[in-house]
Short mmCIF file of C-alpha atoms and ligand atoms in Angstrom, two decimals:
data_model
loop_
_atom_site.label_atom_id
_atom_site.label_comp_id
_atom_site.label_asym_id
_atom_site.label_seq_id
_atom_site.Cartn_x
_atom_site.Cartn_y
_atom_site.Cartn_z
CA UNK A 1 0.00 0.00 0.00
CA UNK A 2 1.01 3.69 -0.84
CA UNK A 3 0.96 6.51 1.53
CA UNK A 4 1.01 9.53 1.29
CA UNK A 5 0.89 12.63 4.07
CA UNK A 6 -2.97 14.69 4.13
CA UNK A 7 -1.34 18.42 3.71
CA UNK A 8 0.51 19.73 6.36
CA UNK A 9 -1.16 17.69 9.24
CA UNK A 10 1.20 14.64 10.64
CA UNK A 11 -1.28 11.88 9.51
CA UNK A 12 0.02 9.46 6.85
CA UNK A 13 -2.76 8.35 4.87
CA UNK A 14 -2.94 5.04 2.74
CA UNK A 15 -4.02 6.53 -0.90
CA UNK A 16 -6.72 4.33 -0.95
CA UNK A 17 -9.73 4.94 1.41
CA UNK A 18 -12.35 2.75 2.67
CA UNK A 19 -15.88 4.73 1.62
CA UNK A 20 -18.64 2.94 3.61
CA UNK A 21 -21.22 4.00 1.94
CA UNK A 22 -22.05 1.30 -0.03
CA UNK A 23 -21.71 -1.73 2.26
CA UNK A 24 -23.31 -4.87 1.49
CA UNK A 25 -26.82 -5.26 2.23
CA UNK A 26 -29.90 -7.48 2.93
CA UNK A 27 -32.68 -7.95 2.43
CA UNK A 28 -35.49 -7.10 5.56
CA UNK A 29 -38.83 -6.98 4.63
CA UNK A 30 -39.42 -5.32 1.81
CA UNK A 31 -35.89 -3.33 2.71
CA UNK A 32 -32.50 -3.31 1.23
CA UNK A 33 -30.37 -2.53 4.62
CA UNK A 34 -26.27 -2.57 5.18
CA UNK A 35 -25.22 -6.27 6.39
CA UNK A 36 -23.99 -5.50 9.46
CA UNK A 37 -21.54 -9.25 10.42
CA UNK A 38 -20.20 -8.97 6.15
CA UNK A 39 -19.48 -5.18 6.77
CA UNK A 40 -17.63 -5.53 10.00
CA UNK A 41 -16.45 -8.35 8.19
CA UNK A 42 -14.95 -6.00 5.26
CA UNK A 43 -13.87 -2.96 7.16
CA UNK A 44 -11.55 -5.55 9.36
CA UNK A 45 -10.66 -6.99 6.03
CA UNK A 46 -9.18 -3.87 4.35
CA UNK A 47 -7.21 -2.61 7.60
CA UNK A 48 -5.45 -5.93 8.02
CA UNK A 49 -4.78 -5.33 4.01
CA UNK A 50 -2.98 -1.72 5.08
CA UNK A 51 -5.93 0.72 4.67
CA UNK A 52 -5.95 3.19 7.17
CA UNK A 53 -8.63 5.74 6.14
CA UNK A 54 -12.54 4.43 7.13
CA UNK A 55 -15.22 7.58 5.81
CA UNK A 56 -18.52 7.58 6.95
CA UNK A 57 -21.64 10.31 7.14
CA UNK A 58 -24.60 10.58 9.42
CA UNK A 59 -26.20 9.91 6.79
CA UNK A 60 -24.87 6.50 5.11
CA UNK A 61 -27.09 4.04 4.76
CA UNK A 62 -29.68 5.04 6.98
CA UNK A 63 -27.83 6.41 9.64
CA UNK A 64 -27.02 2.83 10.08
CA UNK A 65 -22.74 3.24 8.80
CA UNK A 66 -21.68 5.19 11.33
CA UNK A 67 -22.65 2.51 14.11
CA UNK A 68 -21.12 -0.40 11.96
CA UNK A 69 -18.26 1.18 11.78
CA UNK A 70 -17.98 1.59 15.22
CA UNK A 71 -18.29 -1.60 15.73
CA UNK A 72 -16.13 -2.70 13.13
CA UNK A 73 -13.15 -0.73 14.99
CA UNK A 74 -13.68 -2.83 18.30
CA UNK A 75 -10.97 -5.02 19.52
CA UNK A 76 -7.82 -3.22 18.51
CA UNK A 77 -8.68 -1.74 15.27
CA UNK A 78 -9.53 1.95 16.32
CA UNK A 79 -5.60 2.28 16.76
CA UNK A 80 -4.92 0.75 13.30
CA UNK A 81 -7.20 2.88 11.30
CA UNK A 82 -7.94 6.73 10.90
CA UNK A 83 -12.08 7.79 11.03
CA UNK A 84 -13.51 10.64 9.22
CA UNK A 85 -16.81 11.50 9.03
CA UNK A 86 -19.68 14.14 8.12
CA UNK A 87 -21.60 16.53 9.78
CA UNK A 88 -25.62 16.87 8.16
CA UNK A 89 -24.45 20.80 7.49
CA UNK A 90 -27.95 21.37 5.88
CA UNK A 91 -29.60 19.81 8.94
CA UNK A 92 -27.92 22.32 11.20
CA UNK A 93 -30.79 24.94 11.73
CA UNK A 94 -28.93 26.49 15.04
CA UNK A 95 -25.68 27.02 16.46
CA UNK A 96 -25.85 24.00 19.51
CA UNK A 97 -26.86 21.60 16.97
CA UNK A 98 -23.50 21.30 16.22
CA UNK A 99 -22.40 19.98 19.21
CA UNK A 100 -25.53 17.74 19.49
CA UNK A 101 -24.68 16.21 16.18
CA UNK A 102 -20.95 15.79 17.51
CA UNK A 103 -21.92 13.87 20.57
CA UNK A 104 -24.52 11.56 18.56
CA UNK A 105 -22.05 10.69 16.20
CA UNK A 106 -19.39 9.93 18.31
CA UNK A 107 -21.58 7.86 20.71
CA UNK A 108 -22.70 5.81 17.52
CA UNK A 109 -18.76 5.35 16.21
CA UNK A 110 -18.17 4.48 20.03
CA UNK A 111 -14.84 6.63 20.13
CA UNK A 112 -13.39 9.79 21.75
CA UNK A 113 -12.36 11.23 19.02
CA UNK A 114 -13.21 11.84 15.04
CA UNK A 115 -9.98 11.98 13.01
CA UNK A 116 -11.13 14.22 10.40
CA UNK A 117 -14.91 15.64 10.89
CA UNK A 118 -16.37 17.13 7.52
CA UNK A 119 -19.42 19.98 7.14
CA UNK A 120 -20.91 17.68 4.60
CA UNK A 121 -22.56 18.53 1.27
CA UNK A 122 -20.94 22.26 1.45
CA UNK A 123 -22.08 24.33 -1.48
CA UNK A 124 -22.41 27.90 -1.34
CA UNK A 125 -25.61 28.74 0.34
CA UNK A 126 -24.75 26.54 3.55
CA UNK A 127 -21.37 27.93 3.32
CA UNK A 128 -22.72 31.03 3.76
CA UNK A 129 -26.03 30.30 6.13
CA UNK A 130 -24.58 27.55 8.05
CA UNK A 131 -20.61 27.91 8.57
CA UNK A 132 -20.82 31.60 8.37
CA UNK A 133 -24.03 32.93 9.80
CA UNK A 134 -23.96 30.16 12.33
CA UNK A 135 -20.26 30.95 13.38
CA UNK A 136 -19.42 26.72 13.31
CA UNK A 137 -16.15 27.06 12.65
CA UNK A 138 -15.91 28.56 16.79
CA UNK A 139 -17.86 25.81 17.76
CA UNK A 140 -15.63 23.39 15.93
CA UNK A 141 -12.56 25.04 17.12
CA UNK A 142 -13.66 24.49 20.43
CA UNK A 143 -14.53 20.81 20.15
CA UNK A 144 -10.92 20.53 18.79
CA UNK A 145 -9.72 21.97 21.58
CA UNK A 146 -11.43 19.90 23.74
CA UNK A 147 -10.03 17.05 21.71
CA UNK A 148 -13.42 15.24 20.23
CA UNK A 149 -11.97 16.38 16.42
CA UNK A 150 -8.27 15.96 15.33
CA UNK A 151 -8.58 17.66 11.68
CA UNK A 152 -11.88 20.08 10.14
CA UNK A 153 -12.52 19.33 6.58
CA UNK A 154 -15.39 19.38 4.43
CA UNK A 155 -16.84 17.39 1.34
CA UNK A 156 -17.78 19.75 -1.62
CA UNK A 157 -20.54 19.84 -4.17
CA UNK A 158 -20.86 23.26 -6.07
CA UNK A 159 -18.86 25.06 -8.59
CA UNK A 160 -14.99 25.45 -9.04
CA UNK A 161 -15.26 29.19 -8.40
CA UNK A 162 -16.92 28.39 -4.52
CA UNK A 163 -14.61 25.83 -4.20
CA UNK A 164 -12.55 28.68 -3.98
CA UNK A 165 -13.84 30.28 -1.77
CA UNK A 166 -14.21 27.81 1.03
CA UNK A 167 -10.33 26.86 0.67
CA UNK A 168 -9.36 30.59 0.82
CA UNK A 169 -11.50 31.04 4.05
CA UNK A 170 -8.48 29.21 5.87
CA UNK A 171 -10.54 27.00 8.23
CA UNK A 172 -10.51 23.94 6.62
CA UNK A 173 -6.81 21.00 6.79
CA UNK A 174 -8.65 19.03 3.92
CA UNK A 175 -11.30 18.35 1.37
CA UNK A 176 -12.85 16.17 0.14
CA UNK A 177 -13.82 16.16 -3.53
CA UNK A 178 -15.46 14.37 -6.82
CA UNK A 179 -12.16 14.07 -9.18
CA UNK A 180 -12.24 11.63 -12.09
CA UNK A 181 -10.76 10.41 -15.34
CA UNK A 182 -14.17 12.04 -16.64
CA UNK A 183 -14.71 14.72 -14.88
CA UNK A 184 -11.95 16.75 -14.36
CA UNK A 185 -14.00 20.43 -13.79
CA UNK A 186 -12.25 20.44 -9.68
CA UNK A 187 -8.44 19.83 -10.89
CA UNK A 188 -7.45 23.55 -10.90
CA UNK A 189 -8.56 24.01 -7.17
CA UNK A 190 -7.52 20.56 -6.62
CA UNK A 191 -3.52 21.38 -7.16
CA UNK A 192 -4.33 25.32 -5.34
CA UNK A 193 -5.49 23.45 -1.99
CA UNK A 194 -2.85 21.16 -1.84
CA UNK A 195 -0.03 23.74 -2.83
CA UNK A 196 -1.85 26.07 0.15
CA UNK A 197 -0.79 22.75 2.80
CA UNK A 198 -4.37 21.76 2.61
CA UNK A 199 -5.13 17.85 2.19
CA UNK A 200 -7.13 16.63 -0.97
CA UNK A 201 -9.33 13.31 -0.76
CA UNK A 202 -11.05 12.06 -3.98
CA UNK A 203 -14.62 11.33 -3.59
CA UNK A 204 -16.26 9.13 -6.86
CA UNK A 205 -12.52 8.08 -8.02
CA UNK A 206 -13.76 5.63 -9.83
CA UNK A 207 -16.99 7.52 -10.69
CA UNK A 208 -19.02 6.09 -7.93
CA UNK A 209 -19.37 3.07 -9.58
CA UNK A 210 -19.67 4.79 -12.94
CA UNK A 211 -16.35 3.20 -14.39
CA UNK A 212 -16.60 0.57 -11.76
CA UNK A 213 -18.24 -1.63 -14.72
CA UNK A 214 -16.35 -2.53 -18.46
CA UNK A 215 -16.19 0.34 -20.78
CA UNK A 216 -14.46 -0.61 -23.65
CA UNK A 217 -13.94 2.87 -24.32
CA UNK A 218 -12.39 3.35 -21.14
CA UNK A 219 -9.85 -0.19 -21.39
CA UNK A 220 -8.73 1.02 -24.79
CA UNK A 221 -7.42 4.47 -23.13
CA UNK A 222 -4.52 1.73 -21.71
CA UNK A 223 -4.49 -0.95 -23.77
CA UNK A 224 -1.15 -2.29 -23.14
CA UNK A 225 -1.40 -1.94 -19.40
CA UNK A 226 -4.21 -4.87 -19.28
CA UNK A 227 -6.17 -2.68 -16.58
CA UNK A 228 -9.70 -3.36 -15.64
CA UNK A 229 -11.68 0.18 -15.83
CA UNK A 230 -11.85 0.62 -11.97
CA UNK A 231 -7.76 0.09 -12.21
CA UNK A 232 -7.52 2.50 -14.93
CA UNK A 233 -9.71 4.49 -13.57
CA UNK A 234 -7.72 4.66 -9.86
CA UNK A 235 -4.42 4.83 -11.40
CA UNK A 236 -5.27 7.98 -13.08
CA UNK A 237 -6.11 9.64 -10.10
CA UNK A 238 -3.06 8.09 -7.81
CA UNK A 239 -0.77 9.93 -10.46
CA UNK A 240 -2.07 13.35 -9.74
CA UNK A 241 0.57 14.03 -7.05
CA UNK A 242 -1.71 16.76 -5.55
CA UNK A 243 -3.86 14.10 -4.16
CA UNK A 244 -3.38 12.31 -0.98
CA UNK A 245 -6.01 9.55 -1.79
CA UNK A 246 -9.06 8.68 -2.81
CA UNK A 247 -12.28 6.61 -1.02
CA UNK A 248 -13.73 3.72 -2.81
CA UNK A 249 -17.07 2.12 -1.50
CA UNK A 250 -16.13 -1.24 -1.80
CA UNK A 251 -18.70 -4.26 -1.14
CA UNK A 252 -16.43 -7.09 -1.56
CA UNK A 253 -13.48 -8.67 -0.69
CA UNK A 254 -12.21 -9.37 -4.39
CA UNK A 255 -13.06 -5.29 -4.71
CA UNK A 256 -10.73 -4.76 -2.38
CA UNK A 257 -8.20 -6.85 -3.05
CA UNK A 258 -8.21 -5.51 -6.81
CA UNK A 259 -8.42 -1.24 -5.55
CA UNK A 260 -5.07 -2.63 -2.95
CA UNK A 261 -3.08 -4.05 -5.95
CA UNK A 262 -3.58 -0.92 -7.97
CA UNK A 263 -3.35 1.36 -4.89
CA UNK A 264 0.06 -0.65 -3.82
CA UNK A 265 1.84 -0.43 -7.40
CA UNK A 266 4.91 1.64 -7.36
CA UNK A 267 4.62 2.59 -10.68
CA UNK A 268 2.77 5.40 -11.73
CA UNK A 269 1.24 6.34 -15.44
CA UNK A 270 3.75 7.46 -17.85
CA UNK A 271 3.57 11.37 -18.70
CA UNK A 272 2.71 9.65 -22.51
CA UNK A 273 -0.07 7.60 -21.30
CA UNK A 274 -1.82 10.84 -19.33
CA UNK A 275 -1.21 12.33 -22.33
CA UNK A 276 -3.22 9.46 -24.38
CA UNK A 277 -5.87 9.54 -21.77
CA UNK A 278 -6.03 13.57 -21.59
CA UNK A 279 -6.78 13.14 -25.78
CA UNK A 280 -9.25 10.54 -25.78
CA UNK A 281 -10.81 12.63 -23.04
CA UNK A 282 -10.86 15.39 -25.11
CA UNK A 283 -12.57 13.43 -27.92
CA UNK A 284 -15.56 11.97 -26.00
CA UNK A 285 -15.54 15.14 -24.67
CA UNK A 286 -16.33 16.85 -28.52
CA UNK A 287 -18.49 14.08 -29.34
CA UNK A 288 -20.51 14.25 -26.09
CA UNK A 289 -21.15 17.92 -26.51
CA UNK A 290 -22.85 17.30 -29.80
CA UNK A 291 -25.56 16.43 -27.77
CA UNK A 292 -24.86 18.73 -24.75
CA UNK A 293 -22.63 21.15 -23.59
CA UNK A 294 -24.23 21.09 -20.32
CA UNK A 295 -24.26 24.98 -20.71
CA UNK A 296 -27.78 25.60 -18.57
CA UNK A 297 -28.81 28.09 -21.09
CA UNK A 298 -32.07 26.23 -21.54
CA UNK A 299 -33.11 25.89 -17.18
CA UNK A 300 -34.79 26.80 -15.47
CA UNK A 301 -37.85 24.59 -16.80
CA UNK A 302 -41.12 25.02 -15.51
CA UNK A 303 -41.65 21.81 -15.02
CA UNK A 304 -38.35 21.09 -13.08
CA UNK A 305 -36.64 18.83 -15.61
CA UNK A 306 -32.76 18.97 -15.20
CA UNK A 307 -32.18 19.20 -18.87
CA UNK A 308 -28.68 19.27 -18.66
CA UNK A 309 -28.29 16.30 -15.86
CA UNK A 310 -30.26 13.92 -18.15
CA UNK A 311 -28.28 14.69 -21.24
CA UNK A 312 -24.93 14.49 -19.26
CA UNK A 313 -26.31 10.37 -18.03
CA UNK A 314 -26.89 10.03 -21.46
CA UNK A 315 -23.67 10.72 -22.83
CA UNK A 316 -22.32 8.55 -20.12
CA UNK A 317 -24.52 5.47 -22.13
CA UNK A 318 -23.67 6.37 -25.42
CA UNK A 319 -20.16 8.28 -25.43
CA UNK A 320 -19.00 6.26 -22.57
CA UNK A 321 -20.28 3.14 -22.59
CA UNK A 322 -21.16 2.77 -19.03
CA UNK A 323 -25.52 1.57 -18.82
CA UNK A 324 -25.37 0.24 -15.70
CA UNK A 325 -23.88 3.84 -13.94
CA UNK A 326 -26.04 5.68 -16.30
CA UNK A 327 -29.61 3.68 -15.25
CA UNK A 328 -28.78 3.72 -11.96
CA UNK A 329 -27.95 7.46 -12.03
CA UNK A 330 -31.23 8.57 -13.52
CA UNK A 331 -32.99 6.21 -11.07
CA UNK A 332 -31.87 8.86 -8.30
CA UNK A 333 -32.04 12.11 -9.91
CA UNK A 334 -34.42 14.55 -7.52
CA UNK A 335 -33.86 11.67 -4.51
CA UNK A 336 -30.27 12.85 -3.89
CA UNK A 337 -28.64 16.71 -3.54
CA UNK A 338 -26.20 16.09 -5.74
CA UNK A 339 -28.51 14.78 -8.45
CA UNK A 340 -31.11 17.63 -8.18
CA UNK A 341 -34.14 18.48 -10.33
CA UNK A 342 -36.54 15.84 -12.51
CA UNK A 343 -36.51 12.86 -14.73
CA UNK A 344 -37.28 13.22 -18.34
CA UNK A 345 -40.35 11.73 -17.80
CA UNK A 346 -41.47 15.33 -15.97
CA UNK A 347 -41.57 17.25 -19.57
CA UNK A 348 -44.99 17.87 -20.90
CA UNK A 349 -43.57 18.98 -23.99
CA UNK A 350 -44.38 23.10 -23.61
CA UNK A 351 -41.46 24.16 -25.90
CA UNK A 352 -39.84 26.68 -23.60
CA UNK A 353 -36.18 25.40 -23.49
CA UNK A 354 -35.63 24.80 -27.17
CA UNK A 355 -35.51 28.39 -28.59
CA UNK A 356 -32.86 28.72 -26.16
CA UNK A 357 -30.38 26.09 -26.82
CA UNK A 358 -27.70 27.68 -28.57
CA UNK A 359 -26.91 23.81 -29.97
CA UNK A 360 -30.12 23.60 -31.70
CA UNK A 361 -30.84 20.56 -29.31
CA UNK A 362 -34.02 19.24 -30.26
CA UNK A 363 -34.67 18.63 -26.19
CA UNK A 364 -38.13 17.36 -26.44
CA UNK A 365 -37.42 14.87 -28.44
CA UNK A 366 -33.92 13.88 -27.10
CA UNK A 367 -35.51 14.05 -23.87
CA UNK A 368 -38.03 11.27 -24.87
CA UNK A 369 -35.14 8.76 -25.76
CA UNK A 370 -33.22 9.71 -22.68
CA UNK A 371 -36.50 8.67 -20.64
CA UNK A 372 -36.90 5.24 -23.66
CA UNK A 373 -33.02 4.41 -22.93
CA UNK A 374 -32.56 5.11 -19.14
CA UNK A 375 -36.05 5.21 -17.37
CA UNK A 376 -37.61 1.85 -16.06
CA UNK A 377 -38.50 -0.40 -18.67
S1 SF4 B 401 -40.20 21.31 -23.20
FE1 SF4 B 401 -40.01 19.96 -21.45
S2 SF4 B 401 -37.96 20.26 -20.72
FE2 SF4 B 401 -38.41 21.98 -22.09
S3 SF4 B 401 -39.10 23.57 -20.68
FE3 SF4 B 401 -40.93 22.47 -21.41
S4 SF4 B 401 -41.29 20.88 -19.87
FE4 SF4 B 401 -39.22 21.66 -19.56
S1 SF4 B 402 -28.96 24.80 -23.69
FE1 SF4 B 402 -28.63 23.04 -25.00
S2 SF4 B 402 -26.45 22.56 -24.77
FE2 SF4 B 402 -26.99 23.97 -23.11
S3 SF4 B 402 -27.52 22.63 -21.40
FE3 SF4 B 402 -29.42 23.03 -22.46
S4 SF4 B 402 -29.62 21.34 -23.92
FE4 SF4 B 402 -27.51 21.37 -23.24
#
């Protein structure tokens, strides 16, 4: 396993991160919850292996992650493993909920203190109503202080240009952040935080599960490398140096064992092969904007469809190759934050959006094949 040191703090993080968040599950009832014996079972599994970053939310699974992996640290492993977790930030609606959400979620994770404690979710309106208005970053000085948090981070979802913003505020010793082969828009601010001392963590390094299935268009970035598209995938982000690792939510054993053996190799990509990926980027990138530039020009819609977010899964089935990541994708748009908005099944065909697609999209109609192709059949 490969380490490597989260910006100026003294922790040596493996480069590949345990993400519980998608831990095996059962079946109760008519439910789908996380296994809680095979989770234990796999959180063990990867420290033994050399992993020595767990992340969890309040959120995870039903609020049900945190506790397994407390439990999961029992009998010798808190010492062997560093936790980070995530405070609900939109949940937050007054200053002592802070510390009540502290206290909670160390009582579930059973320990005295969280490693590295994240404002989840942070975007620019609960930058500004939450961290700011709320003055949190006193109260989680204090809890510092009083030793119940080692390191204040936070996990990102808005623009480049807040991204910014949060890392110039000067509060934070990491981030966490989406960063992929595909999607490259935080790699600027990526290399600024780290050259400011700040640690970087990859959220979604293999797409969350979006390159975590074959893409022949993917394998043939690396052809001569023999690479499955999760190794491909990880080993592009391993050789940004400006990264200190990168969480994978992994349900298996075999998972695991395949992220280790990329995340263990000593040798990185070639400057040639970036190079070959950075082009072939480039390319799907041209062809998928023939269909989308993802531009907004044509929101709001009345009717709440995220235009853009159904053309951009779309392009990940047809430029990309991936079905599975796009179907399950469109499955959650309007259920999660970060997939906001409505299917394509939500346009009644008013004609609003079209005159102002400077692509000459025909969106109605592309709209109806996104909902034929992705939607439940
Ligand atoms: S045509 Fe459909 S997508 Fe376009 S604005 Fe009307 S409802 Fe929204
Ligand atoms: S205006 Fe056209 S190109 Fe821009 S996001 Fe909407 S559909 Fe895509």
């Amino acid at each position: 396993m490969n380490y490597r040191r989260l910006g100026n703090t003294n922790i040596e993080l493996s480069v590949l991160g345990f993400g519980a968040m998608r831990l095996p599950e059962i079946k109760i009832g008519e439910k789908m919850i996380a296994d809680e014996e095979k989770s234990v079972e796999l959180i063990r599994f990867a420290i033994d292996s050399g992993i020595n970053l767990i992340d969890t939310a309040y959120f995870y699974h039903q609020h049900r992650s945190e506790y397994i992996v407390g439990a999961a640290i029992k009998n010798g492993y808190r010492d062997r493993a560093y936790i980070s977790t995530k405070i609900p930030t939109g949940e937050i609606k007054q200053p002592d909920d802070f510390e009540r959400f502290l206290d909670e979620q160390l009582s579930r994770l059973n320990i005295a203190t969280i490693d590295i404690y994240h404002f989840h979710y942070l975007n620019q309106k609960l930058f500004e109503e939450k961290i700011k208005k709320l003055d949190l970053i006193k109260r989680a000085e204090r809890a510092k202080a009083e030793g119940k948090i080692r390191h204040l981070a936070f996990s990102f979802h808005d623009k480049p240009e807040v991204l910014k913003t949060i890392i110039d505020s000067g509060w934070f010793e990491s981030m966490l952040v989406q960063y992929n082969m595909i999607d490259r828009s935080n790699e600027a601010m990526i290399q600024y935080a780290a050259e400011k001392g700040m640690g970087v963590v990859i959220m979604g390094p293999v797409g969350g599960g979006r390159l975590g299935e074959p893409s022949e268009a993917i394998i043939n970035m690396l052809p001569k490398r023999k690479l499955s598209t999760a190794g491909i995938a990880l080993k592009f982000v391993f050789a940004n140096p400006y990264i200190t690792g990168a969480l994978s939510g992994m349900n298996s054993i075999q998972m695991i064992q395949q992220n280790i053996k990329t995340a263990s190799e000593k040798d990185s990509l070639t400057e040639a092969e970036i190079e070959r990926i950075n082009l072939l980027v480039q390319e799907y990138q041209a062809f998928a904007n023939l269909y989308c530039t993802g531009c907004n020009y044509c929101m709001p819609c009345p009717q709440e469809v995220n235009i853009p977010l159904n053309f951009r899964l779309m392009n990940y089935y047809r430029v990309y190759q991936l079905p599975e990541y796009a179907r399950k994708e469109y499955a959650m748009i309007g259920k999660v934050p970060w997939l906001p908005g409505k299917t394509a099944e939500y346009c009644i065909a008013c004609g609003e959006c079209e005159p102002k697609c400077p692509q000459n999209i025909p969106i109605i109609s592309q709209l109806q094949e996104v909902m034929q192709t992705l939607g439940e059949k």
